[in-house]
XYZ file of C-alpha atoms in Angstrom:
727
model
C 136.069 73.411 78.028
C 133.096 72.496 80.845
C 130.847 75.167 81.848
C 130.231 75.003 85.488
C 126.547 76.484 86.742
C 126.068 77.481 90.215
C 123.284 78.898 92.194
C 124.978 81.958 93.617
C 127.989 84.050 92.935
C 129.374 83.230 96.437
C 128.680 79.373 96.027
C 130.301 79.741 92.617
C 133.670 81.067 94.432
C 133.729 78.160 96.747
C 133.620 75.666 93.733
C 136.690 77.059 91.836
C 138.731 77.354 95.180
C 140.599 74.474 94.873
C 141.389 74.827 91.543
C 143.824 77.468 89.438
C 141.491 80.290 88.380
C 140.702 84.136 87.912
C 137.919 86.083 88.131
C 136.286 87.763 85.675
C 133.192 89.875 85.675
C 130.489 87.760 85.136
C 132.157 83.964 85.795
C 135.158 82.470 86.897
C 137.914 81.168 84.771
C 139.186 77.564 85.799
C 142.557 77.061 84.420
C 144.232 73.846 83.142
C 144.499 71.196 85.845
C 144.340 67.493 86.177
C 140.513 67.587 86.740
C 139.681 69.985 83.890
C 142.990 69.480 81.357
C 141.114 72.249 79.009
C 140.175 74.417 81.775
C 136.480 75.552 83.246
C 134.251 78.267 83.270
C 132.117 78.707 86.535
C 128.963 81.099 86.557
C 125.914 81.578 88.342
C 122.361 81.882 88.321
C 120.868 84.466 90.687
C 118.392 82.687 93.164
C 115.530 81.506 90.631
C 116.117 82.936 87.291
C 113.259 81.498 85.656
C 109.334 81.489 86.700
C 106.033 80.243 85.809
C 104.110 82.798 82.932
C 101.198 84.088 84.354
C 97.167 83.359 83.691
C 96.909 86.002 81.305
C 100.011 85.163 78.620
C 98.052 81.701 77.862
C 95.205 83.889 76.819
C 93.689 87.493 78.015
C 90.262 86.176 79.576
C 92.194 84.999 82.444
C 93.458 88.201 82.780
C 90.264 89.646 84.584
C 89.236 87.429 87.932
C 86.105 86.126 87.084
C 83.988 83.039 88.654
C 82.974 82.266 84.968
C 86.674 81.328 83.939
C 87.650 79.179 86.391
C 89.340 76.863 86.387
C 92.431 78.077 84.993
C 94.162 75.491 83.524
C 96.933 76.053 81.103
C 97.246 73.347 77.985
C 101.145 73.008 78.934
C 102.792 74.932 81.532
C 105.360 77.343 80.465
C 108.393 79.044 82.101
C 110.047 82.474 81.236
C 113.190 84.105 82.358
C 112.417 86.653 85.291
C 112.943 90.484 83.478
C 115.039 91.262 86.508
C 117.241 88.051 85.862
C 117.791 88.491 82.181
C 121.167 89.604 82.195
C 122.225 86.630 84.523
C 120.446 84.442 81.992
C 122.170 86.252 78.792
C 125.631 85.360 80.511
C 124.566 81.040 81.211
C 123.025 81.228 77.662
C 126.442 82.468 75.964
C 128.459 79.934 77.554
C 125.874 77.326 76.572
C 126.187 77.734 72.807
C 129.753 78.753 73.014
C 131.453 75.703 70.396
C 134.570 75.121 73.172
C 131.673 74.320 75.645
C 132.294 70.479 75.525
C 129.801 69.269 78.713
C 127.613 71.489 81.196
C 127.734 70.490 85.266
C 124.463 71.358 86.862
C 126.229 72.523 90.182
C 123.232 74.232 92.202
C 122.613 73.121 95.642
C 122.001 69.214 95.664
C 118.402 69.216 96.194
C 114.850 69.700 94.639
C 115.376 72.990 94.223
C 119.094 73.292 92.858
C 118.001 70.765 90.866
C 115.352 73.051 89.233
C 116.900 76.388 89.115
C 119.330 75.398 86.799
C 117.449 73.045 84.724
C 115.248 75.278 83.758
C 117.954 77.755 82.889
C 119.259 75.201 80.767
C 115.879 74.890 78.961
C 115.067 78.412 78.592
C 118.839 78.537 76.967
C 118.005 75.750 74.730
C 120.617 73.416 75.686
C 121.920 70.558 73.834
C 125.540 69.859 75.417
C 125.812 66.880 77.749
C 124.912 67.033 81.375
C 126.520 65.861 84.449
C 125.530 66.759 87.897
C 127.748 67.846 90.955
C 126.446 66.455 94.403
C 127.948 67.360 97.373
C 126.952 68.210 100.925
C 129.569 71.074 101.954
C 131.492 73.550 100.416
C 135.027 72.524 101.681
C 137.818 72.446 99.570
C 137.924 68.972 100.274
C 134.465 68.280 99.541
C 134.468 70.345 95.855
C 137.248 68.419 95.045
C 135.593 64.985 95.818
C 132.154 66.415 94.367
C 133.833 67.102 91.064
C 135.893 63.549 90.935
C 132.933 61.690 91.202
C 130.121 63.691 89.191
C 126.928 61.937 88.763
C 125.067 61.168 85.390
C 122.468 63.457 85.036
C 120.072 60.791 84.382
C 120.701 59.947 88.422
C 119.003 63.167 89.441
C 116.519 63.873 86.908
C 113.424 62.488 88.865
C 114.133 65.007 91.433
C 113.290 67.856 88.404
C 110.641 65.673 87.680
C 109.065 66.342 91.340
C 110.152 70.201 91.655
C 108.155 71.430 88.874
C 105.177 68.926 89.585
C 105.333 70.518 93.175
C 105.356 73.710 91.277
C 102.388 72.862 88.522
C 100.153 71.686 91.336
C 100.790 74.549 93.599
C 100.015 77.062 90.862
C 97.051 75.164 90.088
C 95.631 74.927 93.733
C 96.720 78.154 94.695
C 95.491 80.734 91.210
C 92.243 78.705 91.234
C 91.399 78.548 94.837
C 92.838 82.119 95.638
C 90.582 83.538 92.541
C 87.358 81.546 93.598
C 87.955 82.363 97.800
C 88.526 86.239 96.659
C 85.737 86.850 94.570
C 83.302 84.825 96.631
C 84.092 86.676 99.382
C 83.814 90.070 98.079
C 80.426 89.486 97.021
C 79.784 89.271 100.747
C 81.775 92.722 101.032
C 85.627 91.893 101.681
C 87.647 94.410 99.888
C 90.873 92.588 100.040
C 93.090 89.584 98.134
C 92.634 85.899 99.797
C 95.586 83.978 98.823
C 95.572 80.103 99.643
C 97.788 77.324 98.895
C 98.386 73.910 99.237
C 100.329 74.154 102.416
C 99.735 77.665 103.712
C 95.907 77.090 103.999
C 96.344 74.115 106.616
C 98.818 75.590 108.095
C 96.931 78.724 108.795
C 93.688 76.379 109.649
C 96.093 75.254 112.427
C 96.975 78.415 113.976
C 93.545 79.628 113.442
C 92.080 77.102 115.346
C 94.213 77.660 118.366
C 93.735 81.150 118.504
C 89.587 80.642 118.414
C 91.015 78.229 121.645
C 92.146 80.962 123.219
C 89.506 83.573 122.217
C 86.273 81.305 123.941
C 88.561 80.009 126.591
C 86.982 81.641 130.316
C 89.445 81.359 132.912
C 88.271 79.314 136.155
C 89.191 80.322 139.480
C 90.859 77.301 141.777
C 92.393 77.273 144.953
C 95.187 74.808 146.645
C 96.500 74.399 149.887
C 100.359 74.105 150.571
C 102.437 73.213 153.670
C 106.067 73.553 154.418
C 107.074 70.391 156.731
C 109.762 70.081 159.101
C 110.744 66.591 159.206
C 114.217 65.383 161.301
C 115.205 69.199 160.708
C 114.566 69.043 157.188
C 112.357 71.197 155.474
C 109.898 70.959 152.186
C 107.263 71.441 150.594
C 103.823 69.800 149.672
C 100.465 70.345 148.285
C 97.118 68.890 149.835
C 95.553 66.134 147.497
C 92.347 63.963 147.532
C 92.647 60.668 145.416
C 95.357 63.163 143.491
C 93.344 65.887 142.429
C 94.887 69.010 144.048
C 92.173 71.793 143.305
C 89.661 73.113 145.341
C 86.190 75.221 144.263
C 86.190 77.564 147.267
C 88.223 79.560 149.344
C 86.577 78.611 152.518
C 87.330 74.960 151.751
C 91.052 75.738 151.270
C 91.521 77.900 154.362
C 89.314 75.582 156.437
C 91.891 72.726 155.766
C 95.125 74.901 155.908
C 94.079 76.438 159.220
C 93.254 72.398 160.341
C 96.967 71.714 159.420
C 98.560 74.416 160.651
C 100.727 72.839 163.727
C 99.831 69.237 163.437
C 102.213 66.458 163.044
C 102.802 65.014 160.206
C 104.171 61.644 158.920
C 105.843 60.615 156.150
C 104.275 57.743 154.748
C 105.619 57.037 151.282
C 108.728 57.757 149.528
C 109.113 56.660 145.916
C 112.526 57.307 143.567
C 112.331 56.752 139.751
C 115.425 57.171 137.874
C 115.229 58.582 134.343
C 118.151 58.664 132.103
C 117.832 61.174 129.091
C 120.514 60.621 125.630
C 121.883 63.235 124.208
C 119.703 64.891 121.348
C 119.853 63.892 117.871
C 121.914 65.879 115.677
C 119.933 68.600 113.745
C 118.221 68.457 110.729
C 117.136 72.112 109.710
C 113.559 71.710 111.657
C 114.973 70.997 114.792
C 117.905 73.678 114.428
C 115.131 76.379 113.397
C 112.854 75.247 116.249
C 115.709 75.357 118.990
C 117.034 78.422 117.540
C 113.705 80.306 118.024
C 113.411 78.728 121.693
C 117.005 79.933 122.483
C 117.465 83.364 120.560
C 113.787 84.336 119.002
C 115.363 83.810 115.748
C 112.543 83.581 113.269
C 112.564 79.787 110.874
C 113.993 82.215 108.055
C 116.729 83.818 109.698
C 117.917 80.763 110.932
C 118.044 78.962 107.373
C 119.412 82.704 105.881
C 122.198 82.030 108.640
C 122.621 78.457 108.162
C 122.997 79.021 104.617
C 125.723 81.918 105.272
C 127.660 79.027 107.260
C 127.215 76.525 104.488
C 128.661 78.543 101.718
C 131.758 79.559 103.778
C 132.236 76.173 104.176
C 131.806 75.593 108.224
C 128.586 73.705 107.946
C 127.293 70.765 105.912
C 124.070 71.895 103.644
C 121.461 73.115 105.762
C 118.052 72.424 103.744
C 118.118 68.524 105.106
C 115.743 66.173 106.648
C 117.841 63.718 108.279
C 119.655 63.928 111.875
C 121.836 60.468 110.980
C 125.086 60.634 109.144
C 127.072 57.856 107.566
C 129.744 56.159 108.785
C 132.177 58.025 106.372
C 131.075 61.456 108.201
C 131.332 59.675 111.702
C 135.095 58.931 111.086
C 135.825 62.528 110.553
C 134.743 63.350 114.036
C 137.492 62.681 116.047
C 139.525 65.015 114.079
C 137.035 67.636 114.423
C 136.319 67.418 118.238
C 140.674 67.346 118.601
C 140.147 71.219 117.051
C 137.398 71.980 119.197
C 138.735 70.853 122.055
C 141.436 73.554 121.598
C 139.217 76.296 121.847
C 138.184 78.105 125.345
C 134.714 77.854 125.551
C 134.509 74.233 124.567
C 137.353 73.333 126.303
C 135.464 72.600 129.547
C 134.032 69.689 128.114
C 136.626 67.625 126.928
C 138.298 65.047 127.490
C 135.099 63.410 125.878
C 133.452 60.211 127.728
C 132.795 58.592 124.301
C 135.332 58.483 121.517
C 134.158 57.308 118.539
C 130.032 57.584 117.209
C 131.076 54.744 114.547
C 128.803 52.198 116.287
C 126.339 54.237 117.824
C 122.896 53.683 115.552
C 121.354 56.857 117.391
C 123.868 58.860 115.230
C 125.182 56.892 112.619
C 122.911 55.094 109.891
C 123.383 54.665 106.535
C 120.262 53.787 105.380
C 118.742 56.695 107.138
C 120.523 59.276 105.092
C 118.804 60.175 101.825
C 120.207 62.775 99.646
C 122.027 64.748 102.792
C 123.094 64.159 106.226
C 122.260 66.196 109.282
C 123.887 69.642 109.980
C 126.995 69.497 111.329
C 130.503 71.353 111.397
C 132.551 70.536 108.765
C 136.474 69.755 108.639
C 137.041 73.528 107.900
C 136.534 73.976 111.682
C 136.029 77.811 113.410
C 136.452 79.253 116.317
C 132.979 80.997 117.074
C 134.431 84.164 118.732
C 135.454 84.730 115.234
C 132.119 84.828 113.297
C 129.464 87.721 113.322
C 127.335 87.589 116.403
C 124.216 85.616 114.581
C 126.733 83.206 112.946
C 128.418 82.548 115.948
C 125.108 82.013 117.884
C 123.835 79.037 115.241
C 127.359 77.291 114.865
C 127.736 76.882 118.552
C 124.819 75.506 118.644
C 125.413 72.694 115.747
C 129.178 72.201 117.446
C 127.853 71.817 120.705
C 125.289 68.935 119.106
C 128.307 67.478 118.071
C 130.075 67.641 121.436
C 127.272 66.117 123.704
C 126.354 63.460 121.261
C 129.869 62.413 122.664
C 128.891 62.402 126.585
C 127.185 59.859 128.498
C 123.053 60.143 128.981
C 121.955 62.255 131.747
C 120.495 60.730 134.612
C 117.946 62.148 137.031
C 116.252 61.015 140.175
C 112.458 61.734 140.237
C 111.153 61.700 143.479
C 107.733 61.293 144.962
C 106.885 62.005 148.976
C 103.547 61.146 150.563
C 103.048 63.279 154.037
C 100.032 62.961 156.310
C 98.829 65.297 158.364
C 97.124 64.239 161.949
C 96.562 61.012 160.355
C 93.770 62.863 158.099
C 95.449 65.481 155.371
C 97.214 63.791 152.931
C 100.169 65.974 151.260
C 102.171 65.260 147.939
C 105.726 66.733 147.065
C 107.398 66.036 143.784
C 111.292 66.509 142.964
C 114.142 65.590 140.891
C 118.187 65.074 141.869
C 120.549 65.141 139.468
C 122.612 61.907 139.589
C 124.882 62.322 136.692
C 124.959 65.793 134.364
C 126.144 63.682 131.445
C 125.553 65.470 127.802
C 123.827 68.690 130.177
C 127.118 69.947 130.902
C 127.355 70.548 126.816
C 123.839 71.931 126.726
C 122.232 73.182 130.051
C 118.545 72.701 130.537
C 117.000 76.286 129.531
C 115.488 78.190 132.729
C 113.083 76.595 134.319
C 109.913 77.602 134.638
C 108.297 78.455 138.118
C 106.501 76.179 139.950
C 108.056 72.945 138.646
C 109.681 70.430 140.817
C 111.965 71.421 143.119
C 115.058 69.386 144.825
C 113.860 67.338 147.724
C 115.696 66.265 150.936
C 116.867 62.765 151.428
C 113.574 61.403 153.488
C 112.782 57.707 154.204
C 109.099 56.440 155.056
C 107.990 56.532 158.925
C 109.895 59.466 159.612
C 107.843 62.234 161.387
C 107.751 66.033 161.889
C 105.339 69.068 162.025
C 103.848 71.224 159.759
C 105.771 74.660 159.905
C 103.639 76.434 157.774
C 100.200 75.688 155.770
C 98.449 78.480 153.594
C 95.719 78.663 150.727
C 97.034 79.652 147.270
C 94.617 81.146 145.184
C 95.385 80.600 141.015
C 93.420 80.623 137.628
C 93.105 77.899 134.714
C 95.444 78.994 131.953
C 94.488 78.548 127.991
C 96.235 77.299 125.359
C 99.717 78.524 124.965
C 99.986 80.527 121.805
C 102.490 79.211 118.858
C 105.781 80.544 118.693
C 107.344 80.667 115.039
C 109.810 77.430 116.470
C 106.270 75.918 117.554
C 104.897 76.306 114.051
C 107.908 74.185 112.315
C 107.151 71.238 114.985
C 103.418 72.044 114.432
C 103.733 71.618 110.507
C 106.298 68.759 110.409
C 103.816 66.622 112.841
C 100.993 67.697 111.144
C 99.791 63.890 111.055
C 98.726 64.013 114.617
C 95.427 66.352 113.221
C 94.411 63.513 110.903
C 92.185 60.656 111.939
C 92.698 58.305 109.339
C 95.112 55.565 110.257
C 96.512 55.306 106.383
C 97.147 58.873 105.963
C 98.808 59.679 109.469
C 101.631 56.985 107.992
C 101.985 59.248 105.206
C 102.453 62.476 106.758
C 104.906 60.615 109.264
C 106.546 59.637 106.052
C 106.513 62.725 104.072
C 107.615 64.566 107.409
C 103.678 66.633 107.942
C 102.926 70.343 105.827
C 105.733 71.622 103.404
C 109.447 70.488 103.305
C 112.379 71.328 105.740
C 113.144 73.927 102.771
C 110.143 75.319 102.435
C 108.487 75.607 106.154
C 110.093 78.673 106.915
C 108.714 80.273 103.522
C 105.185 79.711 104.341
C 105.224 80.882 107.562
C 106.756 84.207 105.742
C 104.148 84.043 103.069
C 101.229 84.230 106.128
C 102.900 86.625 107.648
C 103.534 88.876 104.645
C 99.707 88.216 102.883
C 98.401 89.374 106.417
C 97.130 86.058 107.814
C 99.104 86.309 110.928
C 101.351 88.717 112.955
C 103.814 87.920 115.492
C 104.480 89.677 118.290
C 107.433 89.007 120.757
C 107.767 85.416 119.230
C 103.843 84.898 119.860
C 101.682 83.884 116.801
C 98.708 85.657 116.284
C 95.769 84.830 113.965
C 94.787 88.454 111.898
C 90.892 88.814 111.308
C 91.841 88.226 107.360
C 93.144 85.221 108.490
C 90.406 83.956 110.901
C 87.583 84.995 107.934
C 89.532 82.659 105.329
C 89.295 79.509 107.310
C 86.176 80.174 108.409
C 84.978 80.322 104.778
C 87.040 77.369 103.632
C 85.479 75.334 106.556
C 86.397 71.547 106.205
C 87.014 71.978 102.821
C 90.266 69.628 101.714
C 91.887 72.643 101.094
C 92.406 73.476 105.248
C 92.983 69.646 105.847
C 96.375 68.143 106.061
C 94.583 65.321 103.661
C 95.522 66.574 101.294
C 98.942 67.570 101.359
C 99.765 64.087 102.749
C 99.040 62.275 99.656
C 100.548 65.061 97.267
C 103.753 64.773 99.359
C 103.370 60.933 98.834
C 102.903 61.145 95.268
C 106.049 63.755 95.040
C 108.110 61.852 96.626
C 107.414 58.696 94.266
C 107.856 61.388 91.261
C 111.635 62.351 93.052
C 112.390 58.642 93.174
C 111.152 57.581 89.284
C 108.263 55.601 91.078
C 105.469 57.537 89.970
C 104.276 59.451 86.484
C 104.133 63.156 86.505
C 101.614 63.786 84.095
C 98.829 61.245 85.838
C 99.902 63.300 89.110
C 99.039 66.773 87.204
C 95.415 65.426 85.915
C 95.032 64.576 89.271
C 95.534 68.053 90.248
C 93.694 69.472 87.952
C 90.322 67.883 88.963
C 91.173 68.865 92.526
C 91.177 72.277 91.148
C 87.881 71.912 89.541
C 86.554 70.513 92.697
C 87.785 73.286 94.911
C 85.933 75.816 93.124
C 82.717 74.235 92.690
C 83.206 73.474 96.821
C 83.700 77.158 97.282
C 80.774 77.925 95.309
C 78.397 75.706 97.238
C 79.715 76.744 100.900
C 79.560 80.775 100.110
C 75.554 80.650 99.848
C 76.450 79.257 104.101
C 78.727 82.342 104.579
C 77.978 84.485 107.674
C 80.217 87.337 108.370
C 80.278 90.274 110.497
C 79.855 93.021 107.587
C 81.999 95.410 109.657
C 84.476 93.315 110.164
C 84.481 91.973 106.393
C 84.681 95.304 105.078
C 87.298 96.650 107.384
C 90.151 93.756 105.978
C 93.003 95.442 104.011
C 96.115 94.127 102.214
C 98.698 93.698 104.801
C 101.609 92.693 102.087
C 105.770 92.579 103.018
C 106.589 96.078 102.368
C 103.176 97.440 101.249
C 100.823 97.412 103.750
C 97.942 98.879 101.711
C 96.125 98.970 98.694
C 96.589 102.204 97.135
C 96.889 105.254 99.006
C 96.367 104.372 102.691
C 93.179 105.550 103.790
C 93.043 108.409 107.061
C 90.258 107.022 109.425
C 90.245 110.915 110.857
C 92.164 113.002 112.688
C 94.922 112.468 115.668
C 93.429 113.678 118.670
C 96.962 114.315 119.781
C 98.950 116.143 116.704
C 95.795 116.672 114.176
C 97.748 114.489 112.032
C 95.630 111.682 109.984
C 95.233 108.234 111.837
C 95.897 105.362 109.747
C 95.459 101.561 109.692
C 99.142 99.865 110.206
C 98.320 96.521 110.575
C 97.879 95.559 114.028
C 97.092 98.783 115.367
C 95.710 102.531 114.175
C 98.541 105.007 114.523
C 99.223 108.277 113.632
C 100.780 108.756 110.291
C 103.024 111.462 111.457
C 104.949 108.831 113.813
C 107.775 109.167 111.311
C 108.211 112.701 111.075
C 106.906 114.001 114.478
C 107.555 110.890 116.991
C 103.333 111.080 117.940
C 102.689 108.429 119.969
C 98.978 108.004 119.327
C 98.081 104.703 118.584
C 94.985 102.025 119.115
C 95.383 98.523 119.468
C 93.101 96.581 116.619
C 92.363 94.264 119.406
C 91.243 95.234 122.949
C 90.252 92.549 125.581
C 89.730 90.119 123.488
C 87.382 92.242 121.372
C 88.377 93.626 117.616
C 88.094 97.409 116.966
C 86.933 97.952 113.608
C 87.810 100.806 111.282
C 84.325 102.278 111.357
C 84.181 101.505 115.223
C 87.649 103.968 115.208
C 86.196 106.185 112.906
C 83.555 107.262 115.197
C 86.046 107.514 117.818
C 88.148 109.648 115.983
C 85.116 111.881 115.312
C 82.887 111.704 118.410
C 85.575 111.135 120.813
C 83.301 107.659 121.494
C 82.588 104.698 120.026
C 79.428 102.555 119.793
C 78.653 100.356 122.648
C 80.779 97.202 121.888
C 79.619 93.637 122.985
C 82.059 90.879 124.249
C 85.193 92.218 126.380
C 86.664 89.892 128.722
C 88.436 90.876 131.728
C 89.577 88.190 134.333
C 86.944 85.964 133.244
C 84.282 88.547 133.496
C 82.433 89.657 129.911
C 80.900 93.328 129.637
C 79.798 95.490 127.298
C 81.376 99.105 126.535
C 81.854 102.039 124.952
C 85.585 103.335 124.149
C 86.214 107.138 125.048
C 89.066 108.772 124.322
C 90.161 111.175 127.234
C 91.353 114.110 125.281
C 92.858 116.044 128.429
C 94.715 112.917 129.746
C 95.270 111.838 126.855
C 94.180 108.051 127.246
C 91.427 105.443 126.181
C 88.822 104.300 128.944
C 85.877 102.271 129.060
C 82.149 103.953 129.448
C 79.758 101.658 130.380
C 75.468 102.134 130.066
C 75.548 103.694 133.684
C 77.780 106.735 132.253
C 80.859 104.787 134.952
C 84.070 105.240 133.096
C 87.142 102.952 134.107
C 90.629 103.225 132.534
C 91.791 100.754 130.339
């Protein structure tokens, strides 16, 4: 009998589905059949059954956090079975040691993580049975059957296991040592929280904090532009005044003078320049691209998109989602016509058929065997399903994946981008920009997102020399805009393209090869960790760095811990380990040396740290599902219901909200200034804070106290001249 070990129960069910079988309580029994003459048992892990043991299990001196005991470097890394997963482990161990079990088939997801999950369980179970590896990219009956017919030797994928545990060991070393070092050193300065660090999370956080600082120091500057509406040969269009390409004016007086001068004047078209642009259909999805697109279109977090895609994969509707490839092999491309025939019968896809391109087999944009490593792009499987039969979220993701495949079989979109130069009274120059759709092409399948206001409009057909007049002219005031906040989808792209933040040309190449910070499978988890640990918060899909996040990055400074450089070098070496080209033990020795270096660097940096004690002391834990360390501290009595006001993460609010829906809240950041817990206590006790410096509004900075107007139940500003204004 053969033992097949899957990652999860639903995956195990899919692996057994093509064969005669019966479901038992803790496994699925495959009956005797051509592929399994002696039958087989399909059992499963429940995700990660094994975990690295904590420091105190190596020696008790590592249990207490002390700088003197750093660095923590185990003589040999050890794993243990998670206490909550012991039952699942016992089932697997029992099957491994049954005399009738002749061979074990590793059937976790075909990647590093799936490799490690099953092999670690087998290590803990002291397996001595021969091993084989199932390696498939979809869970359809056809793919499963073919995979069992073409099992790999376990030696073929063993390097992936070495890569996975090398990654885990190195991340443990850096995370454990750097987290303790920075936590203890920051606590010496007055912090009360734990500061987690990581090889990928800290450089990612540094990029977010950098954007936060750019937004905070940005001062909007007013400027004025002059616009005119022209009537030329009965055709209307709008233009903007410019002088040698510059459209912005410093004063409203100058803008008004130009607008007044232009009103009713003659106008002449001095130039019409048209350029055709060909926009090719988008590539097929890899995971990062799918996560970014779903965030933009549906505001799904990267983790949510991965979870939905995983559900579709387990159901057999899409291929393996944790892929970094946007290409398919010729074998997959040969299947596309059959898939598309099924989509053409569905009402929502029928308008896109017949397809202009019948086959992609000769298209290097989509089909390239050399660019498919472990897995090809995310595509629908032959088990085609109507999106309308799926739950709403699965429907959205499945439709996006199907649309990409259909769009790839359409022609490029062709656009004319036109610039019209118009001269008013032979003196004032205006420029108009617009576009015209020549051939909609693939945009018929995936329309452009709603256009932002002010972007290029469709222009009438004009010729140089045509004349008319200014129908209307006016000045318009605007302000310079700060850098945009990242969305969660932007973060995925930012992590993937982190190489552009490195100056070293050789490292830029490495980052491009290793595809930035993290991997396709881990980026969503890293963003989740940053949220769970209180370093960032996401409001309406906009990412904000918290005071805790900014404090850590200020402390880390220019350390290699916050730079993509370390990750670039490590990812390159880890990839070489996974390919069997690099030595795992040598890599770990380098990781140990780096851990020691990071600790010494932190100690040296701490002597120059200068933090606002009020803000530092106010940082509290904000873990997922457990926002506070111990009991939530009351900051004072609620002025609306006499309950208690507590810290709720991004704001201060009444603890009675769940009970009585008390609406009292005060944001932790008002007009770019953080409101500390100490100030909040004063507001609740005295009805007024101290004078807080540095509020910013419409480009102006002012100092004021915050005052709670009890009669009106609202927060106001109190200036030194005692005049108040509403917030």
